[in-house]
mmCIF file of C-alpha atoms and ligand atoms in Angstrom:
data_model
loop_
_atom_site.group_PDB
_atom_site.id
_atom_site.type_symbol
_atom_site.label_atom_id
_atom_site.label_comp_id
_atom_site.label_asym_id
_atom_site.label_seq_id
_atom_site.Cartn_x
_atom_site.Cartn_y
_atom_site.Cartn_z
ATOM 1 C CA MET A 1 200.217 174.429 130.560
ATOM 2 C CA LYS A 2 196.030 173.682 131.489
ATOM 3 C CA LEU A 3 195.619 173.404 135.652
ATOM 4 C CA GLU A 4 192.219 171.828 136.823
ATOM 5 C CA VAL A 5 191.416 171.928 140.314
ATOM 6 C CA PHE A 6 189.053 169.623 142.098
ATOM 7 C CA LYS A 7 186.818 170.026 145.396
ATOM 8 C CA THR A 8 187.327 165.986 145.707
ATOM 9 C CA ALA A 9 189.485 163.548 145.040
ATOM 10 C CA ASN A 10 186.497 161.752 143.747
ATOM 11 C CA GLU A 11 185.364 164.166 141.334
ATOM 12 C CA LEU A 12 189.154 164.344 140.139
ATOM 13 C CA TYR A 13 189.434 160.633 139.353
ATOM 14 C CA ASN A 14 185.997 160.566 137.837
ATOM 15 C CA TYR A 15 187.150 163.395 135.372
ATOM 16 C CA VAL A 16 190.506 162.172 134.591
ATOM 17 C CA ALA A 17 189.522 158.212 134.201
ATOM 18 C CA ASP A 18 186.986 159.648 131.444
ATOM 19 C CA LEU A 19 189.539 161.895 129.995
ATOM 20 C CA VAL A 20 192.250 158.985 129.703
ATOM 21 C CA VAL A 21 189.281 155.703 128.440
ATOM 22 C CA GLY A 22 188.220 158.905 125.809
ATOM 23 C CA ARG A 23 191.908 158.987 124.530
ATOM 24 C CA ILE A 24 191.633 155.118 124.128
ATOM 25 C CA LYS A 25 188.617 155.338 122.452
ATOM 26 C CA SER A 26 189.720 157.969 119.995
ATOM 27 C CA LYS A 27 192.922 155.933 119.388
ATOM 28 C CA PRO A 28 192.588 152.117 120.024
ATOM 29 C CA ASP A 29 196.168 151.598 119.638
ATOM 30 C CA LEU A 30 197.089 154.211 122.282
ATOM 31 C CA VAL A 31 200.492 154.206 123.951
ATOM 32 C CA LEU A 32 200.262 154.940 127.748
ATOM 33 C CA GLY A 33 202.800 155.579 129.950
ATOM 34 C CA LEU A 34 202.068 154.145 133.456
ATOM 35 C CA ALA A 35 203.300 155.798 137.143
ATOM 36 C CA ALA A 36 202.626 153.599 140.067
ATOM 37 C CA GLY A 37 201.573 154.406 143.679
ATOM 38 C CA ALA A 38 198.850 155.786 145.813
ATOM 39 C CA THR A 39 197.954 158.331 143.260
ATOM 40 C CA PRO A 40 197.387 156.836 139.868
ATOM 41 C CA GLY A 41 195.540 153.614 141.842
ATOM 42 C CA PRO A 42 191.969 155.093 142.243
ATOM 43 C CA LEU A 43 192.441 156.433 138.581
ATOM 44 C CA TYR A 44 193.516 152.564 137.252
ATOM 45 C CA LYS A 45 190.297 151.229 139.353
ATOM 46 C CA LYS A 46 188.119 153.740 137.647
ATOM 47 C CA MET A 47 189.290 152.789 134.051
ATOM 48 C CA ALA A 48 189.212 149.269 134.684
ATOM 49 C CA GLU A 49 185.695 149.606 136.126
ATOM 50 C CA ILE A 50 184.423 152.115 132.835
ATOM 51 C CA HIS A 51 186.076 149.115 130.866
ATOM 52 C CA ARG A 52 184.375 146.384 132.359
ATOM 53 C CA HIS A 53 180.706 148.406 132.416
ATOM 54 C CA ARG A 54 180.530 150.271 128.955
ATOM 55 C CA GLY A 55 184.014 149.464 127.253
ATOM 56 C CA PRO A 56 185.867 150.175 124.907
ATOM 57 C CA SER A 57 188.431 147.352 124.548
ATOM 58 C CA PHE A 58 192.078 148.112 126.130
ATOM 59 C CA SER A 59 193.350 144.880 124.036
ATOM 60 C CA LYS A 60 195.241 147.070 121.471
ATOM 61 C CA ILE A 61 197.215 149.939 123.581
ATOM 62 C CA LYS A 62 200.642 149.372 124.844
ATOM 63 C CA THR A 63 201.723 150.390 128.460
ATOM 64 C CA PHE A 64 205.053 151.429 129.532
ATOM 65 C CA ASN A 65 205.659 151.627 133.406
ATOM 66 C CA LEU A 66 207.662 154.441 134.692
ATOM 67 C CA ASP A 67 210.248 153.262 137.095
ATOM 68 C CA GLU A 68 211.035 150.304 139.382
ATOM 69 C CA TYR A 69 212.793 149.484 141.933
ATOM 70 C CA VAL A 70 216.517 148.043 141.562
ATOM 71 C CA GLY A 71 217.149 144.624 143.263
ATOM 72 C CA ILE A 72 213.488 144.035 143.591
ATOM 73 C CA ASP A 73 211.515 141.020 141.772
ATOM 74 C CA LYS A 74 208.692 141.496 139.620
ATOM 75 C CA ARG A 75 206.475 139.724 141.937
ATOM 76 C CA HIS A 76 207.419 141.585 145.389
ATOM 77 C CA ASN A 77 204.908 143.207 147.134
ATOM 78 C CA ALA A 78 206.847 146.424 146.394
ATOM 79 C CA SER A 79 207.063 146.141 142.958
ATOM 80 C CA PHE A 80 205.567 148.879 140.534
ATOM 81 C CA TYR A 81 204.883 146.306 137.658
ATOM 82 C CA ARG A 82 202.989 144.100 140.095
ATOM 83 C CA PHE A 83 200.932 146.881 141.416
ATOM 84 C CA THR A 84 200.338 148.066 137.711
ATOM 85 C CA LYS A 85 199.358 144.291 136.583
ATOM 86 C CA GLU A 86 197.166 144.515 139.957
ATOM 87 C CA PHE A 87 195.317 147.621 139.264
ATOM 88 C CA LEU A 88 195.080 147.735 135.641
ATOM 89 C CA PHE A 89 196.383 144.874 133.892
ATOM 90 C CA GLU A 90 194.706 141.931 135.534
ATOM 91 C CA LYS A 91 191.221 143.995 135.681
ATOM 92 C CA THR A 92 191.337 145.031 131.793
ATOM 93 C CA ASP A 93 192.226 142.758 128.442
ATOM 94 C CA ILE A 94 195.357 144.862 128.106
ATOM 95 C CA SER A 95 197.726 142.480 126.683
ATOM 96 C CA PRO A 96 200.730 141.589 128.806
ATOM 97 C CA ASN A 97 202.617 141.112 125.138
ATOM 98 C CA TYR A 98 202.346 144.991 125.037
ATOM 99 C CA SER A 99 202.924 146.218 128.370
ATOM 100 C CA HIS A 100 206.778 146.663 128.754
ATOM 101 C CA SER A 101 208.149 147.568 132.598
ATOM 102 C CA LEU A 102 211.604 148.303 133.512
ATOM 103 C CA ASN A 103 213.361 145.167 135.028
ATOM 104 C CA GLY A 104 214.771 146.066 138.584
ATOM 105 C CA GLN A 105 217.059 142.866 138.173
ATOM 106 C CA ALA A 106 218.154 143.627 134.938
ATOM 107 C CA SER A 107 221.837 142.149 134.516
ATOM 108 C CA ASP A 108 222.832 144.794 132.710
ATOM 109 C CA PHE A 109 221.123 148.283 133.252
ATOM 110 C CA ALA A 110 222.743 150.117 130.685
ATOM 111 C CA ILE A 111 221.171 147.378 127.820
ATOM 112 C CA GLU A 112 218.090 147.608 129.774
ATOM 113 C CA CYS A 113 217.811 151.041 129.829
ATOM 114 C CA ARG A 114 218.987 151.486 125.989
ATOM 115 C CA ASP A 115 216.599 148.744 125.297
ATOM 116 C CA TYR A 116 213.501 150.534 126.975
ATOM 117 C CA GLU A 117 213.945 153.687 125.077
ATOM 118 C CA ASP A 118 214.284 151.532 122.010
ATOM 119 C CA GLN A 119 210.939 150.045 122.793
ATOM 120 C CA ILE A 120 209.146 153.301 123.392
ATOM 121 C CA GLN A 121 210.317 154.967 119.887
ATOM 122 C CA LYS A 122 209.533 151.609 117.988
ATOM 123 C CA ALA A 123 205.822 151.569 119.246
ATOM 124 C CA GLY A 124 205.583 155.747 117.881
ATOM 125 C CA GLY A 125 206.519 157.164 121.053
ATOM 126 C CA ILE A 126 204.535 157.897 124.396
ATOM 127 C CA ASP A 127 201.017 159.391 123.195
ATOM 128 C CA LEU A 128 199.872 159.727 126.656
ATOM 129 C CA GLN A 129 202.055 159.902 129.818
ATOM 130 C CA ILE A 130 200.317 159.488 133.347
ATOM 131 C CA LEU A 131 202.533 160.881 135.953
ATOM 132 C CA GLY A 132 202.039 161.617 140.214
ATOM 133 C CA ILE A 133 204.480 163.583 141.962
ATOM 134 C CA GLY A 134 206.851 163.191 145.012
ATOM 135 C CA GLN A 135 206.764 165.277 147.983
ATOM 136 C CA ASN A 136 210.264 166.591 146.537
ATOM 137 C CA GLY A 137 208.939 167.202 142.812
ATOM 138 C CA HIS A 138 210.183 164.457 141.573
ATOM 139 C CA ILE A 139 208.706 162.350 138.493
ATOM 140 C CA GLY A 140 209.180 158.983 138.198
ATOM 141 C CA PHE A 141 212.282 158.344 140.139
ATOM 142 C CA ASN A 142 213.316 161.812 138.253
ATOM 143 C CA GLU A 143 214.947 163.148 141.914
ATOM 144 C CA PRO A 144 215.797 166.818 142.246
ATOM 145 C CA GLY A 145 219.117 167.254 140.461
ATOM 146 C CA SER A 146 218.002 165.490 137.586
ATOM 147 C CA PRO A 147 218.944 167.314 134.145
ATOM 148 C CA LYS A 148 215.872 168.242 131.499
ATOM 149 C CA SER A 149 217.427 166.071 129.364
ATOM 150 C CA SER A 150 218.049 162.954 131.256
ATOM 151 C CA ARG A 151 216.518 159.508 129.923
ATOM 152 C CA THR A 152 216.110 156.295 130.962
ATOM 153 C CA ARG A 153 218.679 155.440 133.994
ATOM 154 C CA VAL A 154 219.353 153.879 137.111
ATOM 155 C CA ILE A 155 219.327 156.622 139.988
ATOM 156 C CA GLU A 156 220.152 156.796 143.586
ATOM 157 C CA LEU A 157 217.072 157.402 145.228
ATOM 158 C CA SER A 158 216.961 160.725 147.661
ATOM 159 C CA LYS A 159 216.492 160.368 151.509
ATOM 160 C CA GLU A 160 213.438 162.317 151.735
ATOM 161 C CA THR A 161 212.065 159.217 148.670
ATOM 162 C CA ARG A 162 213.434 156.510 150.910
ATOM 163 C CA SER A 163 211.551 157.740 154.041
ATOM 164 C CA LYS A 164 208.442 157.527 152.523
ATOM 165 C CA ILE A 165 208.400 154.041 151.029
ATOM 166 C CA PRO A 166 206.159 152.103 153.151
ATOM 167 C CA LYS A 167 208.709 149.231 155.782
ATOM 168 C CA GLU A 168 205.984 147.222 155.861
ATOM 169 C CA LEU A 169 206.396 146.366 151.904
ATOM 170 C CA PHE A 170 210.103 145.662 152.787
ATOM 171 C CA THR A 171 210.062 142.973 155.545
ATOM 172 C CA ASN A 172 213.038 140.655 154.581
ATOM 173 C CA GLN A 173 215.021 143.228 152.777
ATOM 174 C CA ASN A 174 216.688 146.494 152.934
ATOM 175 C CA ILE A 175 214.652 149.743 151.536
ATOM 176 C CA PRO A 176 216.042 149.965 147.945
ATOM 177 C CA GLU A 177 218.801 152.832 147.654
ATOM 178 C CA LYS A 178 218.308 153.040 143.387
ATOM 179 C CA GLY A 179 215.390 152.938 141.209
ATOM 180 C CA VAL A 180 215.461 152.728 137.034
ATOM 181 C CA THR A 181 213.486 155.376 135.960
ATOM 182 C CA VAL A 182 212.276 156.762 132.452
ATOM 183 C CA GLY A 183 214.402 160.343 132.045
ATOM 184 C CA VAL A 184 213.051 163.467 132.184
ATOM 185 C CA GLY A 185 213.900 164.259 128.647
ATOM 186 C CA THR A 186 212.037 160.813 127.517
ATOM 187 C CA ILE A 187 208.739 161.992 129.660
ATOM 188 C CA LEU A 188 208.807 165.412 127.980
ATOM 189 C CA GLU A 189 208.774 163.638 124.313
ATOM 190 C CA ALA A 190 205.759 161.958 125.044
ATOM 191 C CA LYS A 191 202.663 163.816 123.122
ATOM 192 C CA GLU A 192 200.606 164.497 125.905
ATOM 193 C CA ILE A 193 201.268 164.538 129.719
ATOM 194 C CA ILE A 194 198.979 163.873 132.511
ATOM 195 C CA LEU A 195 200.288 165.326 136.047
ATOM 196 C CA ILE A 196 197.759 164.234 139.296
ATOM 197 C CA ALA A 197 198.708 165.675 142.497
ATOM 198 C CA VAL A 198 196.142 164.338 145.574
ATOM 199 C CA GLY A 199 196.567 165.942 149.424
ATOM 200 C CA GLU A 200 197.907 168.762 150.848
ATOM 201 C CA ALA A 201 201.382 166.905 151.643
ATOM 202 C CA LYS A 202 201.601 167.424 147.775
ATOM 203 C CA SER A 203 200.954 171.578 147.870
ATOM 204 C CA LEU A 204 204.719 172.417 148.314
ATOM 205 C CA ALA A 205 205.627 170.292 145.689
ATOM 206 C CA ILE A 206 202.733 171.876 143.519
ATOM 207 C CA GLU A 207 203.511 175.251 144.458
ATOM 208 C CA ASN A 208 207.429 174.920 143.715
ATOM 209 C CA CYS A 209 206.899 173.282 140.359
ATOM 210 C CA PHE A 210 203.830 175.327 138.704
ATOM 211 C CA SER A 211 204.454 178.607 139.827
ATOM 212 C CA GLY A 212 206.399 179.554 136.917
ATOM 213 C CA VAL A 213 210.178 178.898 137.645
ATOM 214 C CA GLU A 214 211.876 175.886 136.133
ATOM 215 C CA SER A 215 214.989 174.250 137.789
ATOM 216 C CA ALA A 216 216.527 170.811 138.503
ATOM 217 C CA THR A 217 215.516 171.519 142.335
ATOM 218 C CA TRP A 218 212.060 170.864 141.711
ATOM 219 C CA PRO A 219 212.214 168.490 138.751
ATOM 220 C CA ALA A 220 208.252 168.467 137.894
ATOM 221 C CA SER A 221 208.801 172.096 137.177
ATOM 222 C CA TYR A 222 210.368 171.499 133.958
ATOM 223 C CA LEU A 223 206.881 170.096 132.639
ATOM 224 C CA GLN A 224 206.132 174.098 132.318
ATOM 225 C CA SER A 225 207.959 173.886 128.808
ATOM 226 C CA HIS A 226 205.439 171.216 127.468
ATOM 227 C CA HIS A 227 203.218 172.064 124.936
ATOM 228 C CA ASN A 228 200.541 169.845 125.962
ATOM 229 C CA VAL A 229 200.708 168.780 129.952
ATOM 230 C CA HIS A 230 197.396 169.035 132.135
ATOM 231 C CA ILE A 231 197.842 169.377 136.099
ATOM 232 C CA PHE A 232 194.569 168.098 138.014
ATOM 233 C CA CYS A 233 194.789 168.608 141.546
ATOM 234 C CA ASN A 234 192.591 168.729 144.625
ATOM 235 C CA LEU A 235 192.001 171.804 146.619
ATOM 236 C CA GLN A 236 194.407 170.557 149.131
ATOM 237 C CA ALA A 237 197.494 169.725 146.633
ATOM 238 C CA ALA A 238 196.377 173.239 144.436
ATOM 239 C CA LYS A 239 196.349 175.366 147.924
ATOM 240 C CA GLY A 240 199.838 176.821 147.433
ATOM 241 C CA LEU A 241 199.259 178.457 143.749
ATOM 242 C CA LYS A 242 197.941 181.959 143.429
ATOM 243 C CA ASN A 243 195.185 182.624 140.805
ATOM 244 C CA LEU A 244 193.661 179.292 140.899
ATOM 245 C CA PRO A 245 190.799 178.488 138.503
ATOM 246 C CA VAL A 246 187.199 177.962 139.942
ATOM 247 C CA PRO A 247 187.266 174.363 141.549
ATOM 248 C CA ARG A 248 185.121 172.065 139.461
HETATM 249 C C1 F6R B 301 205.690 156.088 140.744
HETATM 250 C C2 F6R B 301 206.316 157.208 140.510
HETATM 251 C C3 F6R B 301 206.711 158.269 141.308
HETATM 252 C C4 F6R B 301 205.342 159.014 142.514
HETATM 253 C C5 F6R B 301 205.539 159.764 143.434
HETATM 254 C C6 F6R B 301 204.490 159.731 143.899
HETATM 255 O O1 F6R B 301 205.850 155.108 139.748
HETATM 256 O O2 F6R B 301 206.593 157.712 139.201
HETATM 257 O O3 F6R B 301 206.981 159.559 140.895
HETATM 258 O O4 F6R B 301 204.089 159.130 141.061
HETATM 259 O O5 F6R B 301 206.448 159.215 144.221
HETATM 260 O O6 F6R B 301 204.049 158.625 144.764
HETATM 261 P P1 F6R B 301 202.250 158.374 145.257
HETATM 262 O O7 F6R B 301 201.671 158.650 144.348
HETATM 263 O O8 F6R B 301 202.631 157.202 146.347
HETATM 264 O O9 F6R B 301 202.402 159.680 146.440
#
């Protein structure tokens, strides 16, 4: 596990955006796993800026969104598909034919989840998975208690996760009770993983997930056994960790 700490979030995002775009340059048909939410938003913005100003083309990459709320339409304000569409797909030349996402309104989630796993396999597996982290240590919607071997599935959202969902996104509808997510086992099969944490609110999760112990109570802690994982934090998010590297 490689941990890098940055003095500011802006420096972190510049560094990670260059890294991800560099991966696309070296492998134009990169298979990229995409988290949504406040954390990766600035990363996708910067990737789109780099793409616009100096290339490369993203037209051959394949993307797989990590998760979605169950019961909501792709066009809904809170949809993770819509988020990645607005932050990344519409701002680059990523092909709609190559951008995959889980359908939160699937009529049969067993089939939906199995098909998604098959599509990832058919694409050759995820080359690079981008992750944020929940304050309870979730990755994707793999909530505390998720097994290390879990695959893509529907999951009950925890009280804590539901309490963090911005209510204004759900004016005419209740906050979802379930999500559909790529599993921990599926995430761990990615060839490379980048997890980003910014802000003090994430510091307890970072401390519990990356201090050596692996447990289902803090799902991101499973990442410690992955052979190629980079954790990028700003100073606030990393404040609970011992033996911090010199901040960039
Ligand atoms: C969403 C996802 C979640 C988020 C996490 C943090 O696709 O994978 O695990 O990364 O809930 O969310 P933010 O970044 O909004 O704090």
